[in-house]
Short mmCIF file of C-alpha atoms in Angstrom, two decimals:
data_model
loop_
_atom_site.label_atom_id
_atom_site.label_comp_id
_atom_site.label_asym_id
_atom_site.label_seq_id
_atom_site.Cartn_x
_atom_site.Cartn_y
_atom_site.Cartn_z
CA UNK A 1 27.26 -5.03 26.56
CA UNK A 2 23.69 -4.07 27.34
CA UNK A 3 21.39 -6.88 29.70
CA UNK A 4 20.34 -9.40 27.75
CA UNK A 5 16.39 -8.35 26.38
CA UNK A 6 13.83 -11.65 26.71
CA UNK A 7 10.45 -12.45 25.46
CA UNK A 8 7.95 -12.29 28.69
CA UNK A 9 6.83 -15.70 29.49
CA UNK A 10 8.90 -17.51 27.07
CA UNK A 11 11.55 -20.23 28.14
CA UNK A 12 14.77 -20.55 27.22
CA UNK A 13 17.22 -23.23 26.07
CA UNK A 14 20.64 -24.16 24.38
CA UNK A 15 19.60 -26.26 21.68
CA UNK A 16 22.56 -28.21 19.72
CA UNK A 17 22.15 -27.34 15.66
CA UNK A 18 24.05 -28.89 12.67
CA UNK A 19 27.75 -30.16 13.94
CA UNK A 20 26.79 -29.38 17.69
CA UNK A 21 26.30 -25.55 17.25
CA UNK A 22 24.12 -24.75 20.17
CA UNK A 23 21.24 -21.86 19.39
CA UNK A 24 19.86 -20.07 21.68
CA UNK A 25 16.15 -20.81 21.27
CA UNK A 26 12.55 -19.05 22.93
CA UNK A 27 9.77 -21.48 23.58
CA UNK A 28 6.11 -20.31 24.44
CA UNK A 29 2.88 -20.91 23.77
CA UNK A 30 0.63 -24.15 22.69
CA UNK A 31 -1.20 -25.24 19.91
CA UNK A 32 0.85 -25.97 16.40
CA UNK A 33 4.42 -25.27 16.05
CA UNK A 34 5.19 -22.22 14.12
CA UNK A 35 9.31 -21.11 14.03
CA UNK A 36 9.78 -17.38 13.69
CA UNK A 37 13.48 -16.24 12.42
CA UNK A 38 14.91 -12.83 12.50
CA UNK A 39 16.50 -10.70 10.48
CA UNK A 40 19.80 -8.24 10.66
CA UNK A 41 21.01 -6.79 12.38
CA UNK A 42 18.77 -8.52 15.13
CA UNK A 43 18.13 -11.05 17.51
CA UNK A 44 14.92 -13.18 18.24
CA UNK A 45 13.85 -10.55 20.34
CA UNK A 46 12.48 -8.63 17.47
CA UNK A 47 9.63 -11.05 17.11
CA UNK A 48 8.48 -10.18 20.98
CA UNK A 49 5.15 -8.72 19.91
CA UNK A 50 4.17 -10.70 17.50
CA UNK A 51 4.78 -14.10 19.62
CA UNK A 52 2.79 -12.72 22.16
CA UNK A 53 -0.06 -12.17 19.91
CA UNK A 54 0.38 -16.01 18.06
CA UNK A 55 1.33 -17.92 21.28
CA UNK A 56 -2.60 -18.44 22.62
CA UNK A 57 -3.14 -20.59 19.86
CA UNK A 58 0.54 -21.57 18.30
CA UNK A 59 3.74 -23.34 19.93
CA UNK A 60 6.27 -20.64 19.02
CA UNK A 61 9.33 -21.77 18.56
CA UNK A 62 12.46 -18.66 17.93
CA UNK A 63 15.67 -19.51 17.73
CA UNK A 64 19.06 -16.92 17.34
CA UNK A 65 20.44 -17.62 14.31
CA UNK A 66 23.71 -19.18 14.50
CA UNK A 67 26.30 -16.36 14.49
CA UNK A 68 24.10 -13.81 16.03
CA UNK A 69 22.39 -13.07 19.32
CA UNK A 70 23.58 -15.60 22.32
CA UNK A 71 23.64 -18.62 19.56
CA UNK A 72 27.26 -19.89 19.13
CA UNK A 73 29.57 -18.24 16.68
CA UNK A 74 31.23 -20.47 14.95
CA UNK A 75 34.20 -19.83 12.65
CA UNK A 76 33.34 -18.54 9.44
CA UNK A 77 36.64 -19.73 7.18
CA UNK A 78 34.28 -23.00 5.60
CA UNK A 79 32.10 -21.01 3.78
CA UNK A 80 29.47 -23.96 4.32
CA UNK A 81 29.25 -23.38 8.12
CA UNK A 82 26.86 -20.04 7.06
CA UNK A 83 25.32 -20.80 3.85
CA UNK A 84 21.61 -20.98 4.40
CA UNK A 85 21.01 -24.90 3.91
CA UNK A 86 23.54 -25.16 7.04
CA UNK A 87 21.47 -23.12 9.04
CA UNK A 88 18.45 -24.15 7.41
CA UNK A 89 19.37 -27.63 9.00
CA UNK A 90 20.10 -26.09 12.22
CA UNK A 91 16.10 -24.86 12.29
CA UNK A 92 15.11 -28.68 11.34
CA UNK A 93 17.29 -30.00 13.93
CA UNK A 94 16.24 -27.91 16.83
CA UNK A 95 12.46 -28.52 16.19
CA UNK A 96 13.14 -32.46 15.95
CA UNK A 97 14.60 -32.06 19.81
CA UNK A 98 11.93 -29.85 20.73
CA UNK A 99 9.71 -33.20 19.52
CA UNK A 100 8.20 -30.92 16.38
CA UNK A 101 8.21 -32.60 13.38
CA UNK A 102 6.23 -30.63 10.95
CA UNK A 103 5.88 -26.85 11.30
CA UNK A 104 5.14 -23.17 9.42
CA UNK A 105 8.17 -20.75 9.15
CA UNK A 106 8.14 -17.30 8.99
CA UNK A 107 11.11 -15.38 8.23
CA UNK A 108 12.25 -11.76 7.90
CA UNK A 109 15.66 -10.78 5.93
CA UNK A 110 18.23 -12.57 6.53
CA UNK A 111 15.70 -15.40 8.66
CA UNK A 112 13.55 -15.33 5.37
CA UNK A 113 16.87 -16.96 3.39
CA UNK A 114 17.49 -19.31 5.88
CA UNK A 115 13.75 -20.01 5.79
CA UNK A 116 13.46 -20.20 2.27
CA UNK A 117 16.20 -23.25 1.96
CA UNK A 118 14.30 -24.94 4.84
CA UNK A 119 11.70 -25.13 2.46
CA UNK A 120 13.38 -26.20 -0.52
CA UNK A 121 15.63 -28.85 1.31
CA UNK A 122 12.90 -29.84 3.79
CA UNK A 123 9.74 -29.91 2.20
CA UNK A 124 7.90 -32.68 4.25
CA UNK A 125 8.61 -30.63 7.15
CA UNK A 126 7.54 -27.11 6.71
CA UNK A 127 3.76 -26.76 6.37
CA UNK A 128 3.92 -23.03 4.90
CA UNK A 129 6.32 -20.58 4.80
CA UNK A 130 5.92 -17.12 5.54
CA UNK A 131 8.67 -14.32 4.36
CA UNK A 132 8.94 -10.76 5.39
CA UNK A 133 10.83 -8.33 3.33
CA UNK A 134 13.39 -9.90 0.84
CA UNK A 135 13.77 -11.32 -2.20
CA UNK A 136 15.44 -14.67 -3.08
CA UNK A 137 19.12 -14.38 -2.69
CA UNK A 138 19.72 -15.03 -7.06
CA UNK A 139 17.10 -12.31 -7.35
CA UNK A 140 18.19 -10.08 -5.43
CA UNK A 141 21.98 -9.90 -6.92
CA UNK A 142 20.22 -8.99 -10.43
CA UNK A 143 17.87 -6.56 -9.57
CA UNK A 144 20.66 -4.39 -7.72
CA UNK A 145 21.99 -2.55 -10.93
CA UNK A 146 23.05 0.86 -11.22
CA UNK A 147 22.98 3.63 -9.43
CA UNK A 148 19.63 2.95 -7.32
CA UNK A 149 21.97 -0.48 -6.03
CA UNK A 150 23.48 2.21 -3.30
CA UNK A 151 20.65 1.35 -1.17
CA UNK A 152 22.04 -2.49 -0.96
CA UNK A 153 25.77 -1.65 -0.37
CA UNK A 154 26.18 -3.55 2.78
CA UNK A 155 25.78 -6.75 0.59
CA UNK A 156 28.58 -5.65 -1.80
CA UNK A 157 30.80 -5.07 1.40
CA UNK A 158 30.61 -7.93 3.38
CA UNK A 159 30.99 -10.08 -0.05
CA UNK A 160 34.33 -9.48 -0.70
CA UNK A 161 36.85 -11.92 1.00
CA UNK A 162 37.59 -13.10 4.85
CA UNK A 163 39.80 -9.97 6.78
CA UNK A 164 39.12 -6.36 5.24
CA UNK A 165 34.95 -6.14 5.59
CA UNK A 166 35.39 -7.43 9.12
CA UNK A 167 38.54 -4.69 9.78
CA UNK A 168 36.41 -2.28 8.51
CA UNK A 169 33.09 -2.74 10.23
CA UNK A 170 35.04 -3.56 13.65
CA UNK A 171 37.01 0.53 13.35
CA UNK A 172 33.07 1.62 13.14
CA UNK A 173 31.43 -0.84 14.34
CA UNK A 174 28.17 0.80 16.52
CA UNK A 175 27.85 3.21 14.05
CA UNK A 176 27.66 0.69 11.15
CA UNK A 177 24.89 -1.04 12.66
CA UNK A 178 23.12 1.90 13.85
CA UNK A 179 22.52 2.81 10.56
CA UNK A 180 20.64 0.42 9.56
CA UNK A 181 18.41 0.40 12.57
CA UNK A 182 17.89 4.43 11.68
CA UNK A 183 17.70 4.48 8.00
CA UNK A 184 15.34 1.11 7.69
CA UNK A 185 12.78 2.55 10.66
CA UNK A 186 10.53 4.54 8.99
CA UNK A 187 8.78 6.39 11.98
CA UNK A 188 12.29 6.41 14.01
CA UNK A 189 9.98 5.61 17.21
CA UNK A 190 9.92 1.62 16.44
CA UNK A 191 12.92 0.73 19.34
CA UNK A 192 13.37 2.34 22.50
CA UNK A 193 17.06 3.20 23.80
CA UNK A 194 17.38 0.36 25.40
CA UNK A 195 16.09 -1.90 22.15
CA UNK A 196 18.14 -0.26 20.07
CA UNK A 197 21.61 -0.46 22.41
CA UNK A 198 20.92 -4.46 22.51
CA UNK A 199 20.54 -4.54 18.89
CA UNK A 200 23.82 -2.89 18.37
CA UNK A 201 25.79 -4.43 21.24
CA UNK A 202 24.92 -7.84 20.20
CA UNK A 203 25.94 -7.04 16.48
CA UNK A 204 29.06 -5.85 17.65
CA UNK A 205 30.16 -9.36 19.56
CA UNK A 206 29.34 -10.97 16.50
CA UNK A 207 31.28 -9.15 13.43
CA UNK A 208 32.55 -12.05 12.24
CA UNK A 209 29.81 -14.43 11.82
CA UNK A 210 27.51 -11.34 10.83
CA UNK A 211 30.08 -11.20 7.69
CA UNK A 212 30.74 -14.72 6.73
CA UNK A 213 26.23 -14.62 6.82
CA UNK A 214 26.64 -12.32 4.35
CA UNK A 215 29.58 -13.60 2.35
CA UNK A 216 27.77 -17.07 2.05
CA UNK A 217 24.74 -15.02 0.41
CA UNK A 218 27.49 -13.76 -2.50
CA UNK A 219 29.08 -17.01 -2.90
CA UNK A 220 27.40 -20.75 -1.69
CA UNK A 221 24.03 -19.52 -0.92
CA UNK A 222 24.09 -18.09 -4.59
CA UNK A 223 25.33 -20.94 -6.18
CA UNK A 224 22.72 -23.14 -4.65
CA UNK A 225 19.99 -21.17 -6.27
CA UNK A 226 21.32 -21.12 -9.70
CA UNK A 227 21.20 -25.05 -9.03
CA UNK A 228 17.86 -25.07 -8.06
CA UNK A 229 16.68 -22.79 -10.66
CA UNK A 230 18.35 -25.34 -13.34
CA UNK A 231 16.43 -27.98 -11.71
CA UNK A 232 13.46 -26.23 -11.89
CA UNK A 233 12.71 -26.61 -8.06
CA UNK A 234 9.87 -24.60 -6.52
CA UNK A 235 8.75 -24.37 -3.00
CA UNK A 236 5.99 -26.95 -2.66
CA UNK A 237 4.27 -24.86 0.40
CA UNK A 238 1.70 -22.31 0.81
CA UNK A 239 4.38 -19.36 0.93
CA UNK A 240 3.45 -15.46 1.94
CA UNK A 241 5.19 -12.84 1.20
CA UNK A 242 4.57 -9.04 2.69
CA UNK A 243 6.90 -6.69 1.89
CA UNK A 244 7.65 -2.83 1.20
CA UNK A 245 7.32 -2.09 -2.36
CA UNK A 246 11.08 -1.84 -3.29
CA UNK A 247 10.25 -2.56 -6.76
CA UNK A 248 8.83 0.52 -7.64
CA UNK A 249 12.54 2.24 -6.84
CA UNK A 250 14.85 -1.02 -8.09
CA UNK A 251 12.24 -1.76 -10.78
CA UNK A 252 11.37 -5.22 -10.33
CA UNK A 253 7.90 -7.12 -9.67
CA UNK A 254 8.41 -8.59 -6.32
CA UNK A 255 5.29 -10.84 -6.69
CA UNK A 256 6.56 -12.22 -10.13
CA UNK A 257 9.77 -12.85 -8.78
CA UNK A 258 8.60 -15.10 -5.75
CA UNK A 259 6.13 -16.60 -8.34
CA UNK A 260 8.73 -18.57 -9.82
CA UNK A 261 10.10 -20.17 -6.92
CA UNK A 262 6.94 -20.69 -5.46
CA UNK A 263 3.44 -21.71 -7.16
CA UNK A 264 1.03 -21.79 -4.62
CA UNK A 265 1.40 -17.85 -3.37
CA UNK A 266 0.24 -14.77 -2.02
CA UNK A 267 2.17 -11.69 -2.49
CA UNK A 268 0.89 -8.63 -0.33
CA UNK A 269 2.61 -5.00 0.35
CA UNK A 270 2.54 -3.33 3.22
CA UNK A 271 3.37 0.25 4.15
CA UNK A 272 5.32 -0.44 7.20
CA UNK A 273 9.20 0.38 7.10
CA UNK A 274 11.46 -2.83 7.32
CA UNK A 275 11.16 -3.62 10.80
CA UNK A 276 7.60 -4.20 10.51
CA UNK A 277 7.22 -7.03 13.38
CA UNK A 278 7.70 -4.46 15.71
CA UNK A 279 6.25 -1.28 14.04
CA UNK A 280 3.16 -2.97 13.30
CA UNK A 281 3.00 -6.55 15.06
CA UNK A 282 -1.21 -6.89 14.41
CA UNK A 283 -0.78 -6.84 10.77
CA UNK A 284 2.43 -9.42 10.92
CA UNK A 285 0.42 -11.78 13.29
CA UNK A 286 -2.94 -11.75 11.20
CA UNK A 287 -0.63 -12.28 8.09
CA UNK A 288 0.99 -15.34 9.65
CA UNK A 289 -2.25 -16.60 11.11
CA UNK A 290 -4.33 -16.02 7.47
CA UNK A 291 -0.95 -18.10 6.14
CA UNK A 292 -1.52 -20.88 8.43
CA UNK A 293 -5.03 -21.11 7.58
CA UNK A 294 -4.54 -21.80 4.29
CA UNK A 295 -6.40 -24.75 3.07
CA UNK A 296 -3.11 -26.41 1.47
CA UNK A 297 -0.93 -25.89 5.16
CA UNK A 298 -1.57 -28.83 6.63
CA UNK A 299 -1.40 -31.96 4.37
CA UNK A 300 -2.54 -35.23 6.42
CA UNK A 301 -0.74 -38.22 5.47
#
């Protein structure tokens, strides 16, 4: 496996989760707390730039999601030990020992998800919540229709049950993630060899957990948002959303669709690839920073 990549100047700790599932969390910075989660198929490390550029005035708190990175891996058989309100309460917990109570959350793909449940479960905790580039997980199974769904096939894959995605991906396994990294970077100059090999190695040791992620998002994690969507729950946050305009190809309204879940937003598009943290980390930090400054953020009790 390649060396293990770091943020510059950030600390490092094991930090127990839900059920004693330590993550593997970057600290840096002062000010108030704002959690950054990743995406896939990453590792904290992807929000380097942008932490650099938020930490003179934010505490910066980013964690490895559990199952990726150098976060334990635990076995993914209970589909509950990945669905996104598990992880969700691994975030929560790992602030409360870092001694933050209250804090924005920004996350990108598959970190968006887990951030979006944080919200919905946790409400008196997160003060806003940003989200990079996804769509909430019972939207996004019914806009994929058709032909034009090709471009989400991963999802369809690592849905189906525990032993043949993981077979599968493991007989291919730098390759499969590779792909991603190539087709979703849009100027193919965003990661440098070395970036790039640590993405993919650290994918690799974590097939299993990577899947049973994804398998949660076809299964629990969907059946959790039908629930909330017959409840009529809404995220009571400021929430941002900046994404690429996939709507125009799926044929959806991105903007409408986060509308529903959550009231009090702003919806803007952006004509960075996917990985936009790291192709363009000035537009990512002024979006988060805008969010935060929101006159709704910060309720005072």
């Amino acid at each position: 496996m390649t060396s293990r990549l770091t943020i510059n100047g950030f600390d490092y700790q094991a930090i127990p989760g839900t059920n004693g599932v330590n993550l593997n969390v970057a600290v840096g910075g002062s000010g108030p707390a704002v959690v950054l989660l990743h995406g896939f198929p990453q590792t904290h490390y992807m929000w380097r730039h942008v932490a650099a550029r938020l930490a003179d005035d934010h505490t910066v708190i980013i964690p490895d999601l559990r199952g990726y990175g150098d976060s334990d891996k635990p076995d993914g058989s209970d589909p509950s030990t990945y669905s996104k309100r598990t992880m969700a309460q691994d975030i929560v917990t790992v602030a409360s020992a870092l001694g933050v109570d209250r804090f924005g959350l920004v996350g990108h793909d598959r970190g968006a998800l887990v951030a979006v449940r944080a919200g919905l479960d946790h409400p008196a905790v997160v003060d806003y919540l940003g989200i990079l580039d996804v769509l909430p997980t019972l939207d996004t199974w019914a806009v994929l229709q058709g032909v034009d769904a090709k471009v989400a096939w991963h999802l369809y894959l690592m849905a189906q049950p525990i032993g043949l995605p993981e077979k599968m991906i493991r007989a291919v396994a730098p390759e499969f993630f590779g792909s991603f990294l190539d087709a979703w970077d849009a100027s193919g100059t965003t990661f440098t060899h070395e970036e790039r090999a640590y993405y993919i190695d650290s994918s690799v040791a974590a097939i299993d957990s990577i899947v049973a992620d994804y398998r949660a998002t076809a299964s629990i994690d969907l059946e959790m948002d039908r629930a909330d969507r017959e409840r009529g729950e809404q995220l009571a946050m400021p929430v941002g959303v900046i994404s690429q305009d996939w709507g125009s190809q799926l044929g959806f309204d991105a903007a409408s669709l986060w509308r529903a879940w959550a009231p009090d937003l702003t919806y803007q598009p952006t004509a960075s690839g996917h990985f936009m943290a790291e192709e363009n980390p000035d537009e990512i930090a002024t979006f988060i920073t805008t969010l935060a400054t929101r006159p709704s953020a910060r309720v005072t009790d």
